XYZ file of C-alpha atoms in Angstrom:
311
model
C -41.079 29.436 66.431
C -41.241 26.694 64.732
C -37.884 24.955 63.490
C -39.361 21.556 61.741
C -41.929 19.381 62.164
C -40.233 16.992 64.480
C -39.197 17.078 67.900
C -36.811 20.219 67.186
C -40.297 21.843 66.506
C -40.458 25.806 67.660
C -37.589 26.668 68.357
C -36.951 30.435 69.313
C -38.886 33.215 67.447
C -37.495 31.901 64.135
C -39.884 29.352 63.450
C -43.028 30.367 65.500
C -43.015 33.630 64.145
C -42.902 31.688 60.567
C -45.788 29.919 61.288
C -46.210 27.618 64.462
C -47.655 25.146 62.009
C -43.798 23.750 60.666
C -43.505 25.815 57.998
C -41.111 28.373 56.653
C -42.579 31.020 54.291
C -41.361 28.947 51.290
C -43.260 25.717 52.518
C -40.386 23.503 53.492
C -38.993 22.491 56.459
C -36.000 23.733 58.801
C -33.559 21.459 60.776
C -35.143 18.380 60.031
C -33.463 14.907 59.084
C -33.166 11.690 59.707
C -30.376 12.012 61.924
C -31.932 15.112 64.241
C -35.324 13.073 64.356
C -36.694 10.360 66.284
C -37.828 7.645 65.388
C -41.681 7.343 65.852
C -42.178 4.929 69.044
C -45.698 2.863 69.381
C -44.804 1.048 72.798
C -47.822 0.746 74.921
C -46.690 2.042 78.579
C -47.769 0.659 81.610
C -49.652 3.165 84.570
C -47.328 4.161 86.676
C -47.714 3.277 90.266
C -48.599 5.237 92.986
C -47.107 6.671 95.363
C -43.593 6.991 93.926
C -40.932 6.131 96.014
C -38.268 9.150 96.352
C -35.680 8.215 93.800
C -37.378 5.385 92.187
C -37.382 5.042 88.449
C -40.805 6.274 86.768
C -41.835 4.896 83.372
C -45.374 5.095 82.046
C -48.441 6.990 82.120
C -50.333 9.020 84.921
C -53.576 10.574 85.048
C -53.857 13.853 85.003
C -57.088 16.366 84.609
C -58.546 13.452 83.499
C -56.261 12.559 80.587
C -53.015 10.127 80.990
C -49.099 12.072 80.459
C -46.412 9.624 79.878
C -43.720 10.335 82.399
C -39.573 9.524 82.877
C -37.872 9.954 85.381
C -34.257 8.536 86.620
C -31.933 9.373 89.021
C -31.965 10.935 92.744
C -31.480 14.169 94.125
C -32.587 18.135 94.722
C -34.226 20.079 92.869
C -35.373 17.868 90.207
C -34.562 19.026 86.562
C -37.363 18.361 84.189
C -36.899 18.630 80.319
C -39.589 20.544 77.604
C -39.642 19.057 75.083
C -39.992 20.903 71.907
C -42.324 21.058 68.918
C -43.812 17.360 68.021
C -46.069 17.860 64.973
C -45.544 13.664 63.915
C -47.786 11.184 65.380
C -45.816 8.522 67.182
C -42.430 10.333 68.317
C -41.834 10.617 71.871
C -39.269 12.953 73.637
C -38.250 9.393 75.555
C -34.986 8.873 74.334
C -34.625 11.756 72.218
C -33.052 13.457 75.028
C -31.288 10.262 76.148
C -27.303 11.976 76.019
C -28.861 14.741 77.808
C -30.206 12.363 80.858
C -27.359 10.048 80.868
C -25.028 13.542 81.384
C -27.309 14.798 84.634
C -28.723 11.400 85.764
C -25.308 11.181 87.622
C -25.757 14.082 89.863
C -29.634 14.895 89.735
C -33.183 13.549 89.226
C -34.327 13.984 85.622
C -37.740 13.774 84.173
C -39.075 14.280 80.792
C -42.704 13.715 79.454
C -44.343 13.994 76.818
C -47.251 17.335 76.533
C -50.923 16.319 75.778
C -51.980 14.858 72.196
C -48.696 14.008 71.530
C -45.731 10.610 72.267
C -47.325 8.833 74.496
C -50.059 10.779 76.278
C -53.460 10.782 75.694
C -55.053 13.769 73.147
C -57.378 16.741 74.523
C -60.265 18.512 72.654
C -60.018 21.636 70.977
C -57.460 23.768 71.250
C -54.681 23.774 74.387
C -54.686 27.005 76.554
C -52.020 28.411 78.387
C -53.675 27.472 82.022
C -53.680 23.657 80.178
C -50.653 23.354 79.144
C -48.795 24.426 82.237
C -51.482 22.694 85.016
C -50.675 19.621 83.094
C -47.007 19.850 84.165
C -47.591 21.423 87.498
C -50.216 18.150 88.226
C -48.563 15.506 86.858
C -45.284 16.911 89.179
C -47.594 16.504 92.128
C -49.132 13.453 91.045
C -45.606 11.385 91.277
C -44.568 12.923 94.348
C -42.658 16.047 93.291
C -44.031 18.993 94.683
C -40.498 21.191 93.586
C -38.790 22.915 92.948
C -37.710 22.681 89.590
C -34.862 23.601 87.027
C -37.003 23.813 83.869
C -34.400 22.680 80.547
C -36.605 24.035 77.928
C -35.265 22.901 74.758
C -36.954 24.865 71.686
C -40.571 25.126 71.666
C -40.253 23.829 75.398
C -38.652 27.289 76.490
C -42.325 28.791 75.992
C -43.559 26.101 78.370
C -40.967 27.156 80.931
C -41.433 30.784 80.061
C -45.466 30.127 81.272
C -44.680 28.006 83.892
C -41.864 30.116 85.771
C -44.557 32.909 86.047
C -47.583 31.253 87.007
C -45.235 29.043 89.539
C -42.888 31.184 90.499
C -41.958 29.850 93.889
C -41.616 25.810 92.421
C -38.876 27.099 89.669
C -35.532 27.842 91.285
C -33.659 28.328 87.921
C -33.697 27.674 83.816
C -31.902 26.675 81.262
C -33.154 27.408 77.653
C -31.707 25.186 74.884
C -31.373 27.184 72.081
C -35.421 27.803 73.075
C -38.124 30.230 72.800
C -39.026 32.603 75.083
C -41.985 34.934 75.646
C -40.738 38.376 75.268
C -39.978 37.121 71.033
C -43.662 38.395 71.093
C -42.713 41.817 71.060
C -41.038 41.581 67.417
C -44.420 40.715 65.882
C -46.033 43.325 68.147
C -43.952 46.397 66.894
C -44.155 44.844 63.376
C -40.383 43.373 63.108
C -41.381 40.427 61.171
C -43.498 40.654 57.810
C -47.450 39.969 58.154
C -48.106 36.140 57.974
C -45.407 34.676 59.679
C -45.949 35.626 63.258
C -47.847 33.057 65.413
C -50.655 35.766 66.246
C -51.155 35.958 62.482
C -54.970 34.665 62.540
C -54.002 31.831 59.699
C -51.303 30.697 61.495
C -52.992 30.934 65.163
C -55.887 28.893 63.776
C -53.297 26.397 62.345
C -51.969 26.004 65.443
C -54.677 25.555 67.645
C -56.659 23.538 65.368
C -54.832 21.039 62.916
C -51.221 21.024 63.890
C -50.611 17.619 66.388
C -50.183 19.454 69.535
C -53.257 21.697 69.216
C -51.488 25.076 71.360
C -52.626 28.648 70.917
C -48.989 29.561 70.710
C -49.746 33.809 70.315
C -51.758 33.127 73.312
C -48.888 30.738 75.739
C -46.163 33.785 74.581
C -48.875 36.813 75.315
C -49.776 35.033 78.721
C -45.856 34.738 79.514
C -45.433 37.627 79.213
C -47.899 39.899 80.199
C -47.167 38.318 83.427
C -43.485 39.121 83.308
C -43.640 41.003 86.638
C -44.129 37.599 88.145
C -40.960 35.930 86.946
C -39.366 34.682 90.010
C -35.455 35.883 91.018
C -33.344 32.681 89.889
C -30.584 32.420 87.498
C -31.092 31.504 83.742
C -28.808 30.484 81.406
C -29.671 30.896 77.721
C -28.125 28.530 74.796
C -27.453 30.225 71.566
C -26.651 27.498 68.827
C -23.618 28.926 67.600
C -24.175 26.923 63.876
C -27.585 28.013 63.042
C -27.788 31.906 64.857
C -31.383 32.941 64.699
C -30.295 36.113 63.114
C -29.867 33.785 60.022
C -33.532 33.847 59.652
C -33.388 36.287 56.851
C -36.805 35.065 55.412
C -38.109 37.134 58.981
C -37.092 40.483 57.590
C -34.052 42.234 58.157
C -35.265 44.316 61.246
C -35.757 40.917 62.851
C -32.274 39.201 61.785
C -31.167 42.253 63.270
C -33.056 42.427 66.517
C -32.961 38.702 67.833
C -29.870 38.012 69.420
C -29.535 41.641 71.135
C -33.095 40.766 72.559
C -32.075 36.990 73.446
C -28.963 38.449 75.298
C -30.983 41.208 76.976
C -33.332 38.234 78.403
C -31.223 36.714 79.814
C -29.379 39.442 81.030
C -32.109 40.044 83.234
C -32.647 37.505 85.074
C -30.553 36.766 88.743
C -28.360 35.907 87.523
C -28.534 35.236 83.954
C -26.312 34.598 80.998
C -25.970 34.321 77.426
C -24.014 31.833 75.840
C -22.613 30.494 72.449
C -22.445 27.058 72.066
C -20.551 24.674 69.549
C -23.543 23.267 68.462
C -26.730 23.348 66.086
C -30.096 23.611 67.139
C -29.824 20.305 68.976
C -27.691 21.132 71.506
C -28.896 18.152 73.900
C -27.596 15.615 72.175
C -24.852 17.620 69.861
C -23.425 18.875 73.396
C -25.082 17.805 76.369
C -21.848 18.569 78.119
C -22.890 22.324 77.444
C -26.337 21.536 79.293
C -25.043 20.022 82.335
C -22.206 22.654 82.572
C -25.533 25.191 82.790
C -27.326 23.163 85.295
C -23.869 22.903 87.449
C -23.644 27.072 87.354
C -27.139 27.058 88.149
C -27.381 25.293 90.968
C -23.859 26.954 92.648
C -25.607 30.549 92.159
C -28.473 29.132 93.667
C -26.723 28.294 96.773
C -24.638 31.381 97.208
């Protein structure tokens, strides 16, 4: 759900269940300013070169299904975390450097990558509208292309928790824990299914599906990447998740969703991650941009993460 047009983008059911497209129900945009939003890069990067050496720095662009991602990666170490970034809907911003606190807080103890989804940053665009099966063999091949097979702990910030929400179940073996950022998360579906947000603001709404898929920048079928998630919930793999609740801008603020929603969304964002193993829920001192507001809040996740992974 979308949260603004800029990087922020979806964030949680709030704003794709408004429209996906950027839009709240009044037209305007949410979260968005000049100090939450990059500025749009045009740098020109370079092919990366292959094979990558473990550990080595990776900066630039790699092929992939035929189109070129732009990649980042710094830092050493196992697993490697890799950062989703969330909703881009401006031509021009990248999510390098936009999650630059976050990376300089784990680079110390862990590998970190970041890239940027096809049509927007720095990769290359893709015709028609991105499926599910696109969006997440683009990460799992461009992760193989440079040399890291997993596993992963996916840092889905915003609209990038749908992307690890799809890519934890059709990968379940590569993903060996998650942290969602104050993120979306596939089972936000099931307020517009039972009818818990008004009609046309959900993002299977058929205006705002169409909007989606066909004139917003990134070019998703975002009812279709939550439906896909999680429909194949039964595949979700047994690692802990931590979930990131911005404590300064709740979700159940969204009163413009309806009050059944502003009352539903943070009992069914604590029951998520209640179940995974282990999982937690957690306030942080933050708005929606925890990564840079609080990175220390991030890396304090990963850190829990990866000592209940090694129990």
């Amino acid at each position: 759900m979308n949260r603004s047009l800029s990087l922020v983008g979806i964030t949680a059911a709030v704003l794709v269940l408004v429209a996906c497209a950027g839009r709240t129900p009044d037209g305007t945009n949410t979260h968005s300013s000049a100090a939450s939003s990059p500025a749009p890069v045009t740098e020109t990067l370079p092919e990366v070169s292959l094979p990558v050496a473990e550990g080595a720095d990776v900066d630039g662009v790699v092929a992939v299904e035929g189109h070129d991602l732009a990649v980042h990666c710094k830092g050493s170490g196992h697993p490697t975390l890799v950062i989703l970034h969330g909703w881009i809907d401006q031509p021009g911003i990248t999510s390098y450097g936009y999650y630059g606190a976050l990376t300089n807080e784990l680079e110390p103890d862990f590998r970190v990558c970041s890239y940027d989804r096809a049509n927007v940053g720095d990769s290359e665009a893709v015709p028609g509208t991105q499926t599910p099966e696109m969006v997440v063999g683009d990460l799992d091949g461009l992760m193989e292309t440079i040399g890291d097979p997993g596993p992963f702990i996916l840092i889905g910030q915003s609209a990038g928790g749908m992307v690890a929400s799809a890519y934890a179940v059709a990968h379940p073996g590569k993903v060996v824990g998650i942290v969602m950022v104050d993120a979306s998360f596939d089972e936000e579906i099931t307020l517009e299914d039972v009818g818990m947000v008004p009609d046309g603001v959900g993002p299977c709404d058929p205006e705002n599906r169409r909007r989606d898929g066909e004139e917003s920048l990134q070019k998703i079928d975002n009812c279709a990447m939550y439906k896909w998630a999680y429909e194949r919930r039964d595949l979700r793999p047994k690692v802990p998740l931590v979930y990131l609740a911005a404590e300064h801008a709740p979700w159940s603020d969204q009163t413009e969703l309806g009050p059944a929603y502003a009352e539903a969304i943070i009992p069914l964002q604590q029951s998520y991650a209640a179940s995974w193993s282990p999982g937690k829920f957690e306030w942080v001192d933050s708005g929606h941009d925890i990564h840079s507001e609080n990175p220390g809040a991030v890396g304090d996740a990963v850190r829990w993460i990866v000592k209940e992974g090694n129990k």
